[in-house]
mmCIF file of C-alpha atoms and ligand atoms in Angstrom:
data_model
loop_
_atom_site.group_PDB
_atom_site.id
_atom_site.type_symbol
_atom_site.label_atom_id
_atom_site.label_comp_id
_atom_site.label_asym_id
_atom_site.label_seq_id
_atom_site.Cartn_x
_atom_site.Cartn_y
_atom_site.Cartn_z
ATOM 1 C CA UNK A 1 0.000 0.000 0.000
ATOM 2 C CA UNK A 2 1.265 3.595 -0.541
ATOM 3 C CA UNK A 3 -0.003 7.024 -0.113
ATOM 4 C CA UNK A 4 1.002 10.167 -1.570
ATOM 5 C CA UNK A 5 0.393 14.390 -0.607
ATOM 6 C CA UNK A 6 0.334 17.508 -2.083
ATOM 7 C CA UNK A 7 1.560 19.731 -0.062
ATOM 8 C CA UNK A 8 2.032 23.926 -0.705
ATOM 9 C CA UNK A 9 5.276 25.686 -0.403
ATOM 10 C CA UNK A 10 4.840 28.338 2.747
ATOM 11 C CA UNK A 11 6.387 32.266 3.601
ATOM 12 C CA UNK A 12 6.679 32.280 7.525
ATOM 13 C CA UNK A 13 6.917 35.432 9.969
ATOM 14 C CA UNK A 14 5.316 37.695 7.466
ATOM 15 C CA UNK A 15 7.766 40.589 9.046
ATOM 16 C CA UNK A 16 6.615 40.574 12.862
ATOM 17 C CA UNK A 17 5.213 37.412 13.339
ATOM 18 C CA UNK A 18 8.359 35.569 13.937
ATOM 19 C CA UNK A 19 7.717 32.152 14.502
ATOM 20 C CA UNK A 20 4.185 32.430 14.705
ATOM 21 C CA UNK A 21 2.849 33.747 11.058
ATOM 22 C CA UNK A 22 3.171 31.142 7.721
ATOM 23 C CA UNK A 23 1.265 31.479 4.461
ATOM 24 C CA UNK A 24 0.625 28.927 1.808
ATOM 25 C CA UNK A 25 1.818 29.163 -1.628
ATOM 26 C CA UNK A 26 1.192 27.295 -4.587
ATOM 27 C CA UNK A 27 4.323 25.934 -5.249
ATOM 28 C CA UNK A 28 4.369 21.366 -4.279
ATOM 29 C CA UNK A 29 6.077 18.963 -3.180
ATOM 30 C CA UNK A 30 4.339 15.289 -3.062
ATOM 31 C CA UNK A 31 5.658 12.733 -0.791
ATOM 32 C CA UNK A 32 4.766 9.141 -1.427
ATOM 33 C CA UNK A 33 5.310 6.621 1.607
ATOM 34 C CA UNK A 34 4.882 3.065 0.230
ATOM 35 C CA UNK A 35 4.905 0.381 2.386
ATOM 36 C CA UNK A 36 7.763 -2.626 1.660
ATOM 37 C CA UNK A 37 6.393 -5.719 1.770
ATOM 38 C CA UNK A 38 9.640 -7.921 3.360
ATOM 39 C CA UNK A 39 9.853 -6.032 6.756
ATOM 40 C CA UNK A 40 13.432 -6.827 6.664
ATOM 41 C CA UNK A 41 14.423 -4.451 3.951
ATOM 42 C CA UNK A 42 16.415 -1.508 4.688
ATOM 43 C CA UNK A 43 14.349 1.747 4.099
ATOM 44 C CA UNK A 44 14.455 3.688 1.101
ATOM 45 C CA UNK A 45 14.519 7.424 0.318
ATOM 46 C CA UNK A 46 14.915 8.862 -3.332
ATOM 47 C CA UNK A 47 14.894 12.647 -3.968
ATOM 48 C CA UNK A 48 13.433 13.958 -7.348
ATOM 49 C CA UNK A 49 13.053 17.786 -8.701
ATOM 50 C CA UNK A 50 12.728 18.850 -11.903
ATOM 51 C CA UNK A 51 14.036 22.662 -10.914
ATOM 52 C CA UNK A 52 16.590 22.233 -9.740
ATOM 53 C CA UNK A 53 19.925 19.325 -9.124
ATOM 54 C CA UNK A 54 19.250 17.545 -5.760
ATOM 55 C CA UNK A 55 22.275 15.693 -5.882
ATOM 56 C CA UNK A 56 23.800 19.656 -4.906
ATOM 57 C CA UNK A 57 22.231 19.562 -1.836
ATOM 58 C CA UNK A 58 23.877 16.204 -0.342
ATOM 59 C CA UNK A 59 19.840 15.115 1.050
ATOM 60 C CA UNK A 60 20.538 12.034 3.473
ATOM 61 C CA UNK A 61 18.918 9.363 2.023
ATOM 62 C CA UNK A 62 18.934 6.919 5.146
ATOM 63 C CA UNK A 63 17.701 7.402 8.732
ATOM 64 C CA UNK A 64 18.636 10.827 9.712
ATOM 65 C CA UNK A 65 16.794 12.112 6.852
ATOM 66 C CA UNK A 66 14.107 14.769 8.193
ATOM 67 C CA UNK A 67 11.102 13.053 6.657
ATOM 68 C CA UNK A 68 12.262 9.582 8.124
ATOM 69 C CA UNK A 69 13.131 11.714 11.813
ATOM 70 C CA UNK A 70 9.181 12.714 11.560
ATOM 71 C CA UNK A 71 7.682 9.107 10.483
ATOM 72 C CA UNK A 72 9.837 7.247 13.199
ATOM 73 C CA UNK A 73 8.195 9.904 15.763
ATOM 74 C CA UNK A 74 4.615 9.029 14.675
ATOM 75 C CA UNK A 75 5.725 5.866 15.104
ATOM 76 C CA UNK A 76 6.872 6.188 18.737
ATOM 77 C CA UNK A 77 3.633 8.505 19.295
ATOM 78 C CA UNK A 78 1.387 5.535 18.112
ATOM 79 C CA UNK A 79 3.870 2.637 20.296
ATOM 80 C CA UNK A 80 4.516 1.008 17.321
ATOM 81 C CA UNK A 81 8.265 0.177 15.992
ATOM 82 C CA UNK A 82 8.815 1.857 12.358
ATOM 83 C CA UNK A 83 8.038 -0.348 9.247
ATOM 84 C CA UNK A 84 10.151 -0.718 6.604
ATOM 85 C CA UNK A 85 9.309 1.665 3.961
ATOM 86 C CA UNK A 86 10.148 3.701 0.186
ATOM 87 C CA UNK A 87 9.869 7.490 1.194
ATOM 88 C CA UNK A 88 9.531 9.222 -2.684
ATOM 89 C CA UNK A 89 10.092 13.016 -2.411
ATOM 90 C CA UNK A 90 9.163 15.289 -5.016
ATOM 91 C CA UNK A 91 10.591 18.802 -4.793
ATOM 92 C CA UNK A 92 9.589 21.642 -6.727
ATOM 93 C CA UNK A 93 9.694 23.919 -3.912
ATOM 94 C CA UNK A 94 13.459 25.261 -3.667
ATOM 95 C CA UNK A 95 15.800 24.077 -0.710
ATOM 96 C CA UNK A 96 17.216 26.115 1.754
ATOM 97 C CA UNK A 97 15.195 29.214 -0.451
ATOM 98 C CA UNK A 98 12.679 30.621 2.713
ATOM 99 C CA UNK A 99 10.093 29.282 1.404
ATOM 100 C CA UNK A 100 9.333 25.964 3.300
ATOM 101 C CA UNK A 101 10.673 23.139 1.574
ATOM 102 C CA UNK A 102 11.705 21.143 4.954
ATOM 103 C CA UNK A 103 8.243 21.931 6.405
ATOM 104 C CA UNK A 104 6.404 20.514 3.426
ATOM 105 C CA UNK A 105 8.298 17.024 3.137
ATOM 106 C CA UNK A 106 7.618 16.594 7.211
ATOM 107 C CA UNK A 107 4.179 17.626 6.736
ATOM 108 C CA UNK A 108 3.659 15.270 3.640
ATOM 109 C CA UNK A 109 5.412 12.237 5.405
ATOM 110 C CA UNK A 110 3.351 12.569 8.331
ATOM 111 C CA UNK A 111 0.200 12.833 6.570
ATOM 112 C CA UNK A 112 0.856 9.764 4.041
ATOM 113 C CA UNK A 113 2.198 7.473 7.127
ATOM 114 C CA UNK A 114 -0.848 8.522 9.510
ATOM 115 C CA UNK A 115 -2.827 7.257 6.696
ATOM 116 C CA UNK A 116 -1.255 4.175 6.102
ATOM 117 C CA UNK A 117 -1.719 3.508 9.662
ATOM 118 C CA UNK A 118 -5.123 3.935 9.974
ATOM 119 C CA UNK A 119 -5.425 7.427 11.212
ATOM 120 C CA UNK A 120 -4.490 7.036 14.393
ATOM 121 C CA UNK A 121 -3.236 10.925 15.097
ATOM 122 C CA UNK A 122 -4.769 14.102 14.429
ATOM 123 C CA UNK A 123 -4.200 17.301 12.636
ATOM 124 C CA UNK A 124 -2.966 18.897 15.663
ATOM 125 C CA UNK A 125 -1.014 15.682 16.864
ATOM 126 C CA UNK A 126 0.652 15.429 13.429
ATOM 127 C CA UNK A 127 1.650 19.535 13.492
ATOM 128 C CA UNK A 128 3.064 19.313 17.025
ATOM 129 C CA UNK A 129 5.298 15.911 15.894
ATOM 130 C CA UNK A 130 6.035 17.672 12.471
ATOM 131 C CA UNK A 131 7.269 20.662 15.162
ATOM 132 C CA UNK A 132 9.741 18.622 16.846
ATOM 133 C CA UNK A 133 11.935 18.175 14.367
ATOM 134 C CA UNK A 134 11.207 21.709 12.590
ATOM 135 C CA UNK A 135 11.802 23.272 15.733
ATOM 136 C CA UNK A 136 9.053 26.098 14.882
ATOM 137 C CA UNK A 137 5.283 25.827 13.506
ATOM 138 C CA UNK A 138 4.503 28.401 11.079
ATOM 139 C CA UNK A 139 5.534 26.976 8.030
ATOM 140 C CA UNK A 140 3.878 23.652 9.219
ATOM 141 C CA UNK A 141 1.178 24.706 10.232
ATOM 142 C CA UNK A 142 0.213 26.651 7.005
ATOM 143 C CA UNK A 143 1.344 23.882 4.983
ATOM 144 C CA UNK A 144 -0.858 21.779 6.684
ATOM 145 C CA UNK A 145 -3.964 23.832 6.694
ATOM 146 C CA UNK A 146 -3.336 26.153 4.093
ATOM 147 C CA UNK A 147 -4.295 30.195 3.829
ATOM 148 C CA UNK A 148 -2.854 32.242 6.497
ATOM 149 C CA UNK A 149 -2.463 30.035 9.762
ATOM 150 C CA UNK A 150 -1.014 31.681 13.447
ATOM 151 C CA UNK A 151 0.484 29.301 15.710
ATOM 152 C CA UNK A 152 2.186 28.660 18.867
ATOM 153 C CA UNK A 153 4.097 26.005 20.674
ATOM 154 C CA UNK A 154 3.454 24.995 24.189
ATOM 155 C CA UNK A 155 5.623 24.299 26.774
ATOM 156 C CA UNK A 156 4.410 20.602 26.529
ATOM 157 C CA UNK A 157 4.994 20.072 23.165
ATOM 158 C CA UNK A 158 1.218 21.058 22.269
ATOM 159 C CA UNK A 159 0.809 23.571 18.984
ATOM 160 C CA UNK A 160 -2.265 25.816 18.924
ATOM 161 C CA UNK A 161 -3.316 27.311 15.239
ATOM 162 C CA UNK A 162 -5.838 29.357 14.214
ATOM 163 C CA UNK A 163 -6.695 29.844 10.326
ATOM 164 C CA UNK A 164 -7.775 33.261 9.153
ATOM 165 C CA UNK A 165 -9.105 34.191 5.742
ATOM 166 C CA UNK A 166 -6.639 35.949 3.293
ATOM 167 C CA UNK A 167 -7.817 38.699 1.234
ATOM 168 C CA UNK A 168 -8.339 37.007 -2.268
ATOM 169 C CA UNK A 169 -7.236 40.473 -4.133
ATOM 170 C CA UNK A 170 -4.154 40.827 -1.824
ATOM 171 C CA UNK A 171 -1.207 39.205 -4.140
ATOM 172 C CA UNK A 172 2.645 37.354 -3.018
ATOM 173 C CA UNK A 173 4.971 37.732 -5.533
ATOM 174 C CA UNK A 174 7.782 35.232 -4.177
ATOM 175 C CA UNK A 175 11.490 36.529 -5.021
ATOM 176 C CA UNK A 176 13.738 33.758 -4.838
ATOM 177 C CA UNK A 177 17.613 34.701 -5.463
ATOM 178 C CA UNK A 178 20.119 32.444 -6.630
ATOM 179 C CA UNK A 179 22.051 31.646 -3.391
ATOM 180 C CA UNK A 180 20.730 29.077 -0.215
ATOM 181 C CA UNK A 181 20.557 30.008 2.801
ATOM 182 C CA UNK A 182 19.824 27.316 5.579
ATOM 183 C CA UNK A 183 17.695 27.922 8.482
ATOM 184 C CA UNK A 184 19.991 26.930 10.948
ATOM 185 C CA UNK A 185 22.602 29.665 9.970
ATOM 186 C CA UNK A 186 20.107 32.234 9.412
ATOM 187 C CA UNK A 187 18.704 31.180 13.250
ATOM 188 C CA UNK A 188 22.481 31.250 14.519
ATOM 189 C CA UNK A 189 22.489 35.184 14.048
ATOM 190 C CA UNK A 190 19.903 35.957 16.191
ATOM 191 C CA UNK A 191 20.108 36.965 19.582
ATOM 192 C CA UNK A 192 19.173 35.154 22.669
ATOM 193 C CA UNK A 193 17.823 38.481 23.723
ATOM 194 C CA UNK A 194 15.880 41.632 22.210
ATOM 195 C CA UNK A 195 15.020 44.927 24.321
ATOM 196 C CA UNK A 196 11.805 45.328 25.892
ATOM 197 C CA UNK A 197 11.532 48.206 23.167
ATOM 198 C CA UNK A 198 11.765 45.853 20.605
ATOM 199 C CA UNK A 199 9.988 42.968 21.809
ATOM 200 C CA UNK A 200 6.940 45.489 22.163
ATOM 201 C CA UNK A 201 7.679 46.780 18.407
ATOM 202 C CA UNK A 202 6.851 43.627 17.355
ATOM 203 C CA UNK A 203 3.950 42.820 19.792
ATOM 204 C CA UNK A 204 2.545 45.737 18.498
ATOM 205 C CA UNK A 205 2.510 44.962 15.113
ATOM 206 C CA UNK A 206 1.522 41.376 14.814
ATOM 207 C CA UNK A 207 -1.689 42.323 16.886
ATOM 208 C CA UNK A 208 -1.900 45.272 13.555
ATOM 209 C CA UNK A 209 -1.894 42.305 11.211
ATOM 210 C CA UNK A 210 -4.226 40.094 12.089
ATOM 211 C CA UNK A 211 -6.551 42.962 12.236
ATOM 212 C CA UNK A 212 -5.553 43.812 9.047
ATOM 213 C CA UNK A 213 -5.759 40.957 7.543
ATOM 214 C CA UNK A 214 -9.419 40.208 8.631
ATOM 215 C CA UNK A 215 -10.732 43.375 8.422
ATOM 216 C CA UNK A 216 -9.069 43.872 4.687
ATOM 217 C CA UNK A 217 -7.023 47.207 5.996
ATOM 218 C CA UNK A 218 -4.494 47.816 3.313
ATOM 219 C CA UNK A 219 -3.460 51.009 5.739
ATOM 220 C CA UNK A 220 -2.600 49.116 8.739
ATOM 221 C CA UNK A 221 -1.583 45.770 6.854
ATOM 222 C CA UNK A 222 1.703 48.771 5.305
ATOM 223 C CA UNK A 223 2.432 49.525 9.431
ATOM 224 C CA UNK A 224 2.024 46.489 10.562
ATOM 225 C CA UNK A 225 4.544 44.229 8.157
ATOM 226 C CA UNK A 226 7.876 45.690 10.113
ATOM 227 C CA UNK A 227 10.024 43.674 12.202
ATOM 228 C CA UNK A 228 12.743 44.341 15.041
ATOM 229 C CA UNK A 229 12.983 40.979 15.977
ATOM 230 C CA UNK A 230 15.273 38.701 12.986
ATOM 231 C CA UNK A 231 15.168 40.505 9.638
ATOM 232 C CA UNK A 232 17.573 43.614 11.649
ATOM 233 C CA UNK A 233 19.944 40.928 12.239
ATOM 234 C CA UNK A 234 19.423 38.692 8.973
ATOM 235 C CA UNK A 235 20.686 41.319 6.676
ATOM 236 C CA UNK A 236 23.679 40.646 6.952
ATOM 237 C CA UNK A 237 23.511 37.338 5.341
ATOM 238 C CA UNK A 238 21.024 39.034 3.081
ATOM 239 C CA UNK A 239 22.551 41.341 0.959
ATOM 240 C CA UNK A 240 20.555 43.941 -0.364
ATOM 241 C CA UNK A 241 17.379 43.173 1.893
ATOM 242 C CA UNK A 242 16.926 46.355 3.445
ATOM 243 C CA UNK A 243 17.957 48.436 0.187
ATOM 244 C CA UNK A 244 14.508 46.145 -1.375
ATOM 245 C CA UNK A 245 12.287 46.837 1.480
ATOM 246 C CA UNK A 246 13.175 50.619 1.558
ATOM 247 C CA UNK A 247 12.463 50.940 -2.269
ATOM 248 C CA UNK A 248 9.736 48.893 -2.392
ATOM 249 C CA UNK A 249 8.135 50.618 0.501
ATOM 250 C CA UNK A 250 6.304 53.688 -1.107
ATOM 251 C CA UNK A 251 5.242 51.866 -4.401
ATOM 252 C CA UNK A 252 1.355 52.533 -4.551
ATOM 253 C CA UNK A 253 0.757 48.809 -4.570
ATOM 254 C CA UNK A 254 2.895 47.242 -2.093
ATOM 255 C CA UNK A 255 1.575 46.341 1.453
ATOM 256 C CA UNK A 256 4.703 45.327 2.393
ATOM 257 C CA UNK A 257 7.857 43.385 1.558
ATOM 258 C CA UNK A 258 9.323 40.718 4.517
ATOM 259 C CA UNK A 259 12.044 38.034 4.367
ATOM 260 C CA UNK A 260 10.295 34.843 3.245
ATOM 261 C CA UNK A 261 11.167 32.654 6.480
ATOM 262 C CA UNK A 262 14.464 32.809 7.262
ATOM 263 C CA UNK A 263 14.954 33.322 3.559
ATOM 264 C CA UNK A 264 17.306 34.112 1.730
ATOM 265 C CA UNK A 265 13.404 34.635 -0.253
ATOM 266 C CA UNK A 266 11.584 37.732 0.127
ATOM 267 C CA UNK A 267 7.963 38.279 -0.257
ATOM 268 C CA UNK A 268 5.926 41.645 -1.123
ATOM 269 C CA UNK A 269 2.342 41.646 -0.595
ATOM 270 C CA UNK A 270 0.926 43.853 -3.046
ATOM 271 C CA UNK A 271 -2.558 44.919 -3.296
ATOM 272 C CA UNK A 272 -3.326 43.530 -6.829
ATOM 273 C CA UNK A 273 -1.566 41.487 -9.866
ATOM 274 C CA UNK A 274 0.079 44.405 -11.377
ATOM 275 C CA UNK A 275 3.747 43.722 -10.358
ATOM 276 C CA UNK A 276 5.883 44.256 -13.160
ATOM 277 C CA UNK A 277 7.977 47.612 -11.627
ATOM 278 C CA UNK A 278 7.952 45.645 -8.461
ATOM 279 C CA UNK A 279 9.838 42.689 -9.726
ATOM 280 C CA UNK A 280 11.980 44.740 -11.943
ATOM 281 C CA UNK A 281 12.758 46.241 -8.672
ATOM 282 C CA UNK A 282 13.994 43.745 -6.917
ATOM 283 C CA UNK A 283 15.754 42.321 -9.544
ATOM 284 C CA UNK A 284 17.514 45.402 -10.141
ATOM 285 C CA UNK A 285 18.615 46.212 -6.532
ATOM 286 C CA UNK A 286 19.876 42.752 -6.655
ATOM 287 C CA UNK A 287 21.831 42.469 -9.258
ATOM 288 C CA UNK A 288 23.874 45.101 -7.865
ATOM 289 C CA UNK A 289 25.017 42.869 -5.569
ATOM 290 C CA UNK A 290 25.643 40.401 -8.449
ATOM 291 C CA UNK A 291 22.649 38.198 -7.035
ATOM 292 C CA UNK A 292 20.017 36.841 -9.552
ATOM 293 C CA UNK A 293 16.589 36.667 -8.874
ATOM 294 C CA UNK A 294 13.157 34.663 -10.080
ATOM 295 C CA UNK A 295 10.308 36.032 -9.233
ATOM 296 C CA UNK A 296 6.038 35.460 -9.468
ATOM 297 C CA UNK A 297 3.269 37.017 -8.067
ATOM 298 C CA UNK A 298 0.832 34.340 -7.087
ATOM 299 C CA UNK A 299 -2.851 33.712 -4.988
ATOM 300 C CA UNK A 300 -2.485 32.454 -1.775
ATOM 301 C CA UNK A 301 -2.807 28.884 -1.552
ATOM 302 C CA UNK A 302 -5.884 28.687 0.348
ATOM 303 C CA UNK A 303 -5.872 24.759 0.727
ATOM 304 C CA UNK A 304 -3.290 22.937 2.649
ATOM 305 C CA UNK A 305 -1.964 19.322 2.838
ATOM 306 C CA UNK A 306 -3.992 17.074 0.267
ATOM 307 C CA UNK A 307 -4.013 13.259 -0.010
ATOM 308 C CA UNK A 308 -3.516 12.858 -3.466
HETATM 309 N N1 HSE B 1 10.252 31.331 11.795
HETATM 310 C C1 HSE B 1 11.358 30.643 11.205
HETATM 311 C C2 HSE B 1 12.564 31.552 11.208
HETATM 312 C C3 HSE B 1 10.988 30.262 9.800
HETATM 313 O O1 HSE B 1 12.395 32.732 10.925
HETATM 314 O O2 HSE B 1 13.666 31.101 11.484
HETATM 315 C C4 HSE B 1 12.032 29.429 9.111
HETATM 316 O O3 HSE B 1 11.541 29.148 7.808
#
């Protein structure tokens, strides 16, 4: 028996919403976990894209892969000792780009394997595993559900999420430059501590945005997309990010322009389709610092996760 799903690429933090924020967009992966009939046989995990060369990226392919981490911890969750299994990843969603990759192979390997088993865990079960080995839950969680999803991790492991409309005629256009950043070194940069200043900066304007975003207020949605918390200390492995957000920010159109995650990505909300200066843009500041850039301006990906 195997199972595969569909699920979105994501943009987490949104500017202030660090750790807490993640949006779907409708860039896939599909992960297929088929179930090996002789339990003795090793497991197997294949990596395909047709955007870009995997073999770059030096995957693991045996058990400390992230997908495998996430099954074998659904299987400890249920009691059960991990079956032998072929994990099939399909990437079109860049690596190490900001824009979720790692989050959507957990999510999809969780999904497939809870429904192999019977459905034994639930949405919220699956997100708070898929969180353990993430280590954060806003690009899960929107993966998962889809839309715009806020969420928080509990002490005890728990995840709460709460799903909130997008604005259909609020646009992403997803800049993705041609250098990888991974999480882990754009999370080593940041402080263990902010000032109380800052912290409240932030407080401030994530409480702006989800008012904004439900009440459709393209005014306060413009205020409310700033950040003291990681893109201030981010830049520096970000060149030109600052230089893209301060020319982007009095364009008519634009709502506001974030890191994508812990990029190297950026996103700009805009408040229609009409993005051409925009991109041009950003791939003009950029390729002053000799980075190249592809960009899109895309709907929000309003569904999440989907057994295919
Ligand atoms: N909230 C996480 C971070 C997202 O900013 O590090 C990583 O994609």
């Amino acid at each position: 028996m195997k199972v595969s799903v569909r699920v979105p690429a994501t943009s987490a933090n949104l500017g202030p919403g660090f750790d807490c924020f993640g949006l779907a967009l409708p860039v896939y992966n599909t992960i297929t976990i088929e179930e090996l009939v002789d339990p003795n046989e090793e497991i197997q995990i294949n990596v395909f894209s047709d955007e870009f060369d995997v073999t770059e990226f030096h995957i693991p392919t045996d058990k400390t892969n992230i997908v495998y981490s996430a099954v074998d911890l659904l299987f400890t969750y249920i009691g059960q000792s991990p079956q032998s299994m072929r994990i099939n990843i399909y990437s079109d969603i860049p690596l190490a780009s900001g824009f979720g990759s790692s989050a959507a192979v957990i999510a999809g390997g969780l999904i497939a394997t809870n429904e192999l088993l019977g459905s034994p865990a639930d949405t919220d079960t699956l997100i708070a595993i898929g969180t353990e080995i993430e280590g954060h839950p806003d690009n899960l969680a929107a993966a998962v559900l889809g839309g715009f999803v806020l969420s928080s991790q509990e002490s005890d492991g728990s995840v709460t999420t709460r799903k909130i409309p997008w604005p259909e005629e609020w646009k992403i256009t997803m800049c993705h430059p041609d250098f990888e950043l991974p999480t882990k070194i754009s999370r080593s940069v940041l402080p263990e501590m902010v000032s109380l200043k800052d912290a409240a900066y932030n407080a401030r304007r994530t409480a702006m945005m989800v008012d904004a975003i439900i009440n459709k207020d393209e005014t306060l949605f413009k205020l409310a997309m700033q950040d003291k918390l990681h893109q201030p200390y981010r830049t520096k492995l970000v060149p030109g990010l600052d230089e893209i957000i301060k020319n982007l920010h009095h364009k008519d159109n634009v709502l506001g322009t974030a890191l994508s995650g812990a990029g190297p990505g950026i996103i700009v909300v805009t408040k229609d389709a009409n993005t051409d200066e925009i991109r041009n843009i950003v791939a003009d500041t950029w390729a002053r610092y000799s980075v190249n850039v592809s960009t899109k301006t895309v709907n929000v990906e309003a569904d999440g996760a989907k057994i295919l």
